[in-house]
mmCIF file of C-alpha atoms in Angstrom:
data_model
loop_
_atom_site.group_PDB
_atom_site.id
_atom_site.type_symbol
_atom_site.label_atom_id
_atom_site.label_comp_id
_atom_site.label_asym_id
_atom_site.label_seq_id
_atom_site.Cartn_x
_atom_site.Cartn_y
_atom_site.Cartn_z
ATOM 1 C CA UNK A 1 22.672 -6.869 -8.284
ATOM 2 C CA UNK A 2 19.116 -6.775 -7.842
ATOM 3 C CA UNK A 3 16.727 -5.651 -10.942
ATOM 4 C CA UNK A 4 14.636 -2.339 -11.219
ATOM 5 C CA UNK A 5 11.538 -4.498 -11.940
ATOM 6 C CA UNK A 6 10.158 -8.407 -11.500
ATOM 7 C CA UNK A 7 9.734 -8.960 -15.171
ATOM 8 C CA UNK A 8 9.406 -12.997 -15.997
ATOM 9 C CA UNK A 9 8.537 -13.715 -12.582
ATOM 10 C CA UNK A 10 5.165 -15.858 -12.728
ATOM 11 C CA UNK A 11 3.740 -14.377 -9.266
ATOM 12 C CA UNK A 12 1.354 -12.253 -8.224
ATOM 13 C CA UNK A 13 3.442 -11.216 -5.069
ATOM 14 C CA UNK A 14 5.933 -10.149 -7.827
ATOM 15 C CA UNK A 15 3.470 -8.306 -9.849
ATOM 16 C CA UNK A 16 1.821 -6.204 -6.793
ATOM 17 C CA UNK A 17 5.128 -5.205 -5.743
ATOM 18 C CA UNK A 18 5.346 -4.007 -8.805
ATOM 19 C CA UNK A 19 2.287 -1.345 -8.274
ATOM 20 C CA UNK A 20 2.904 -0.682 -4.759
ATOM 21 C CA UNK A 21 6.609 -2.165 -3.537
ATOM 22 C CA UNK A 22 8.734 1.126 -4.076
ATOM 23 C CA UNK A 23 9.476 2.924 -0.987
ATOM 24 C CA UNK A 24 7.288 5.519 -0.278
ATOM 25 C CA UNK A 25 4.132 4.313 -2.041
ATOM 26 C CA UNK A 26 3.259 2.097 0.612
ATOM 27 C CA UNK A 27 3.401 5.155 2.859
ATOM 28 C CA UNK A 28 1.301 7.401 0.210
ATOM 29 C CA UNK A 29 -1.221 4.942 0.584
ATOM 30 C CA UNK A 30 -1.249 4.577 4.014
ATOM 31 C CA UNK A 31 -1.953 8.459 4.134
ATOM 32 C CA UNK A 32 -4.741 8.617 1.900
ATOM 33 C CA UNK A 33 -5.973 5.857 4.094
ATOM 34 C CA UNK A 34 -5.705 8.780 7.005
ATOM 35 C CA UNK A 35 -7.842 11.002 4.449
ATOM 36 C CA UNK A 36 -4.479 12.925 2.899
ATOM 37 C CA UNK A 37 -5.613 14.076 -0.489
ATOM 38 C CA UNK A 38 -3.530 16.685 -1.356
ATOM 39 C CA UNK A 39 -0.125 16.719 -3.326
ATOM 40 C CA UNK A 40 1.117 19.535 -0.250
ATOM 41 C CA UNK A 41 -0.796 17.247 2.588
ATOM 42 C CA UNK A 42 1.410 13.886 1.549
ATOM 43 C CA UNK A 43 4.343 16.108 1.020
ATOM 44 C CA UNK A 44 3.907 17.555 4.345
ATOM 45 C CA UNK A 45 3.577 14.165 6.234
ATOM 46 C CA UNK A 46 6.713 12.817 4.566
ATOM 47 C CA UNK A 47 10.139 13.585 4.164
ATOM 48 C CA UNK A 48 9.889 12.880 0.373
ATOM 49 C CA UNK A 49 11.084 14.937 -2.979
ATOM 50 C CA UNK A 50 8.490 16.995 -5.098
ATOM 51 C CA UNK A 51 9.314 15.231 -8.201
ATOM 52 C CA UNK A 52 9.518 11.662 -6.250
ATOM 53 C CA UNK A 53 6.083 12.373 -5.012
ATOM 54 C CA UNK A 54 4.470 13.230 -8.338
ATOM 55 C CA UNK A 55 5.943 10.177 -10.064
ATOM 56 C CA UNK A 56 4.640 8.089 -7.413
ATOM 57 C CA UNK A 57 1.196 9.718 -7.473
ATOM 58 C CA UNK A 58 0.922 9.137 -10.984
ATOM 59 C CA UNK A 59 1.755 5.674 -10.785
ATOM 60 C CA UNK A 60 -0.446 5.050 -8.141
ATOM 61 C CA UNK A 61 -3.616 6.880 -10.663
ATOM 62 C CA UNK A 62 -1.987 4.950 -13.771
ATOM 63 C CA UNK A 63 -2.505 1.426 -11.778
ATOM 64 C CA UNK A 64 -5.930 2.976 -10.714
ATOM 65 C CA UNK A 65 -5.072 2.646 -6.976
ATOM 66 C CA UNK A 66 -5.583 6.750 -7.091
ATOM 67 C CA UNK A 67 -7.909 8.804 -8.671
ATOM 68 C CA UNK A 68 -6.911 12.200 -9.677
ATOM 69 C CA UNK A 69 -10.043 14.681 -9.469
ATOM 70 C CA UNK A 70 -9.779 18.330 -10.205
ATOM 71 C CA UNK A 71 -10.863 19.975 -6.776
ATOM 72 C CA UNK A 72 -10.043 24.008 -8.295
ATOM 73 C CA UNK A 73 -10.481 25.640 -11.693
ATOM 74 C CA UNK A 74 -8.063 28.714 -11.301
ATOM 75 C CA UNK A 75 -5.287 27.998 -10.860
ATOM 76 C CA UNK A 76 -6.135 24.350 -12.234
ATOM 77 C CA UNK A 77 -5.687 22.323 -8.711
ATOM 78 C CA UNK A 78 -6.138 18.231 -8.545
ATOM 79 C CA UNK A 79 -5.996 15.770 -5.265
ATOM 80 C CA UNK A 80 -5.736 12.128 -4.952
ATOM 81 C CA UNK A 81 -8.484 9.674 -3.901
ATOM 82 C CA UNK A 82 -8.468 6.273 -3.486
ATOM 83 C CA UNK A 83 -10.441 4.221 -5.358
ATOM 84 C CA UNK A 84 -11.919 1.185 -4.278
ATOM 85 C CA UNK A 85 -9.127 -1.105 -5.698
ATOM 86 C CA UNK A 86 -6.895 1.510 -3.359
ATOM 87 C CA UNK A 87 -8.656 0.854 -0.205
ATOM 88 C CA UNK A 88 -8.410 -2.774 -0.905
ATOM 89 C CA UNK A 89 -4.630 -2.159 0.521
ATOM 90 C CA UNK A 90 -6.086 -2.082 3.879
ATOM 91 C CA UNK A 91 -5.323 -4.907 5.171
ATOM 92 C CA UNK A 92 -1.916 -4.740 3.689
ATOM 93 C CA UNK A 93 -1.435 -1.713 5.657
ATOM 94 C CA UNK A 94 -2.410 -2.856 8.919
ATOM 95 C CA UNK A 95 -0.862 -5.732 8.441
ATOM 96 C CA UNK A 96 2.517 -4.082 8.118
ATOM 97 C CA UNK A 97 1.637 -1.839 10.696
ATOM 98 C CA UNK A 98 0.396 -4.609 13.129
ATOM 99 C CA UNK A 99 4.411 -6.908 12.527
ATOM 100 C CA UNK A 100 6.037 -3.221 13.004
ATOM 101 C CA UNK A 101 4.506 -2.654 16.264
ATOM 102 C CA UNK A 102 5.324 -6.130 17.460
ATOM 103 C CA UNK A 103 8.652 -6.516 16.029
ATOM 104 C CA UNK A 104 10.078 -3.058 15.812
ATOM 105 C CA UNK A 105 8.574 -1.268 18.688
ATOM 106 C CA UNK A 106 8.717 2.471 19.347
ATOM 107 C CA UNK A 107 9.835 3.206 22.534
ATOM 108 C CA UNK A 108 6.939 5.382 23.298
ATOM 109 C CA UNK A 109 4.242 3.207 22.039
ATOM 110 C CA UNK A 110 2.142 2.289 18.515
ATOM 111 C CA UNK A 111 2.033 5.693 16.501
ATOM 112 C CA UNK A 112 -1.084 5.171 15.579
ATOM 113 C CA UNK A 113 -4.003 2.483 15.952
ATOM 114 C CA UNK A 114 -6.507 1.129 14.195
ATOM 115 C CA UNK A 115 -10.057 1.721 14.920
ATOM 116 C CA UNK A 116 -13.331 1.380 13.572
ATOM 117 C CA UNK A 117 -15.100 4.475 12.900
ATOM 118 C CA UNK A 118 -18.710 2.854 13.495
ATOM 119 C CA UNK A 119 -17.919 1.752 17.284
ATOM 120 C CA UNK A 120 -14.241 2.744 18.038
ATOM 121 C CA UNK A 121 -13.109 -0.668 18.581
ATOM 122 C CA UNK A 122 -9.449 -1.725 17.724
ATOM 123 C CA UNK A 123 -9.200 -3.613 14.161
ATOM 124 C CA UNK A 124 -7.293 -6.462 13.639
ATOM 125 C CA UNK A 125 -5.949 -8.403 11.082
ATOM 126 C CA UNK A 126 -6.505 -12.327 10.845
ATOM 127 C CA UNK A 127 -6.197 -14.879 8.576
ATOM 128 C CA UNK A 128 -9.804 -16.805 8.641
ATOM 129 C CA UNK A 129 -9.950 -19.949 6.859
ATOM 130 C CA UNK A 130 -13.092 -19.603 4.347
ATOM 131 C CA UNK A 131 -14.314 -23.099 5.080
ATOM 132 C CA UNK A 132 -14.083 -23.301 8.622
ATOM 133 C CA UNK A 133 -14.409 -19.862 9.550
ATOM 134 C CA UNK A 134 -11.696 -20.242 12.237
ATOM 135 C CA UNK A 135 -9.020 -18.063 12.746
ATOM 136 C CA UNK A 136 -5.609 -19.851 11.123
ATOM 137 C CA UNK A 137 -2.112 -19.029 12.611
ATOM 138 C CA UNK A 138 0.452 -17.734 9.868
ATOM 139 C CA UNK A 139 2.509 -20.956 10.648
ATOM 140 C CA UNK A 140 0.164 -23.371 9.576
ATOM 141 C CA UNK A 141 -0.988 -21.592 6.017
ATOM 142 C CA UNK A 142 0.687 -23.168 3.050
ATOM 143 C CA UNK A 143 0.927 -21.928 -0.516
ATOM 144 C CA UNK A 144 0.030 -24.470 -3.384
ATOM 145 C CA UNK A 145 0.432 -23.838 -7.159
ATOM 146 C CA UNK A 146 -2.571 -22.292 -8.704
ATOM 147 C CA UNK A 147 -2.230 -24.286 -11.392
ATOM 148 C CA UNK A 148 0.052 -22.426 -13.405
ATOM 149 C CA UNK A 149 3.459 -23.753 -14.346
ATOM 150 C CA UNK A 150 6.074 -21.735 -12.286
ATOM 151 C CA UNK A 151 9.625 -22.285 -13.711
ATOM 152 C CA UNK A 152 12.089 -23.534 -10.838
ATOM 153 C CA UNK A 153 14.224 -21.670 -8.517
ATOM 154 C CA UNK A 154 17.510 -21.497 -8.466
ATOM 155 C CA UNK A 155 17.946 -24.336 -6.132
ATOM 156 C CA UNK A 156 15.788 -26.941 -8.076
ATOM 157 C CA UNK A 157 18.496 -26.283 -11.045
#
């Protein structure tokens, strides 16, 4: 049975997921990436619960991926903002987006695309190496220890 959480995991994969790797926060995000700000905007775009939503919100403004500013007084009214740790997730985004569209096609087309609001061109996702400055292909990257002592797997036992 998998666990609720990724508690005594030594990996920063496992502790993201932790912020963002629930269901529909992923998707929250990707909204307030369109501009959604609203509670009644992201509940609109997605077929989630009221009291799903709000959880997720406020986990998303406890882990400071969210802001929550007060936009109305009377009745007291807040939205959701992204804060620059929050747009950070970009890439993420289109990156997900990008291996959706290649490997789990609509049959209509992309959804959506990426584009740059200063020109309109398409953006991309790549992995640049930061010595070389070339573009690397995902099958020649390899992970190395950063140094920290990772207990072993279930295989090396």
């Amino acid at each position: 049975m998998l666990r609720r959480t990724y508690d005594g995991q030594v990996c920063s994969i496992a502790r993201a997921l932790e912020v963002v790797g629930e269901r529909w926060t992923l998707l929250i995000v990707r909204d307030a990436l369109s501009g959604v700000t609203r509670f009644d905007g992201f509940l609109h775009r997605m077929p989630i619960a009221r009291n799903v939503l709000s959880d997720r919100l406020n986990g998303l403004v406890e882990h400071g991926v969210l802001e929550r500013v007060r936009y109305q007084d009377r009745p007291p009214r807040h939205e959701y903002r992204l804060t620059a740790r929050g747009r950070e997730l970009t890439p993420v985004v289109l990156a997900l987006m990008a291996w959706g569209d290649r490997h789990l096609p609509a049959p209509t087309g992309p959804p959506s695309v990426a584009e740059h609001a200063g020109c309109g061109g398409t953006v991309h996702t790549r992995l640049v190496c930061d010595c070389c400055e070339r573009q690397v292909p995902p099958g020649t990257v390899v992970r190395r220890s950063g140094g920290v002592a990772t207990p072993p797997g279930p295989a090396a036992r």
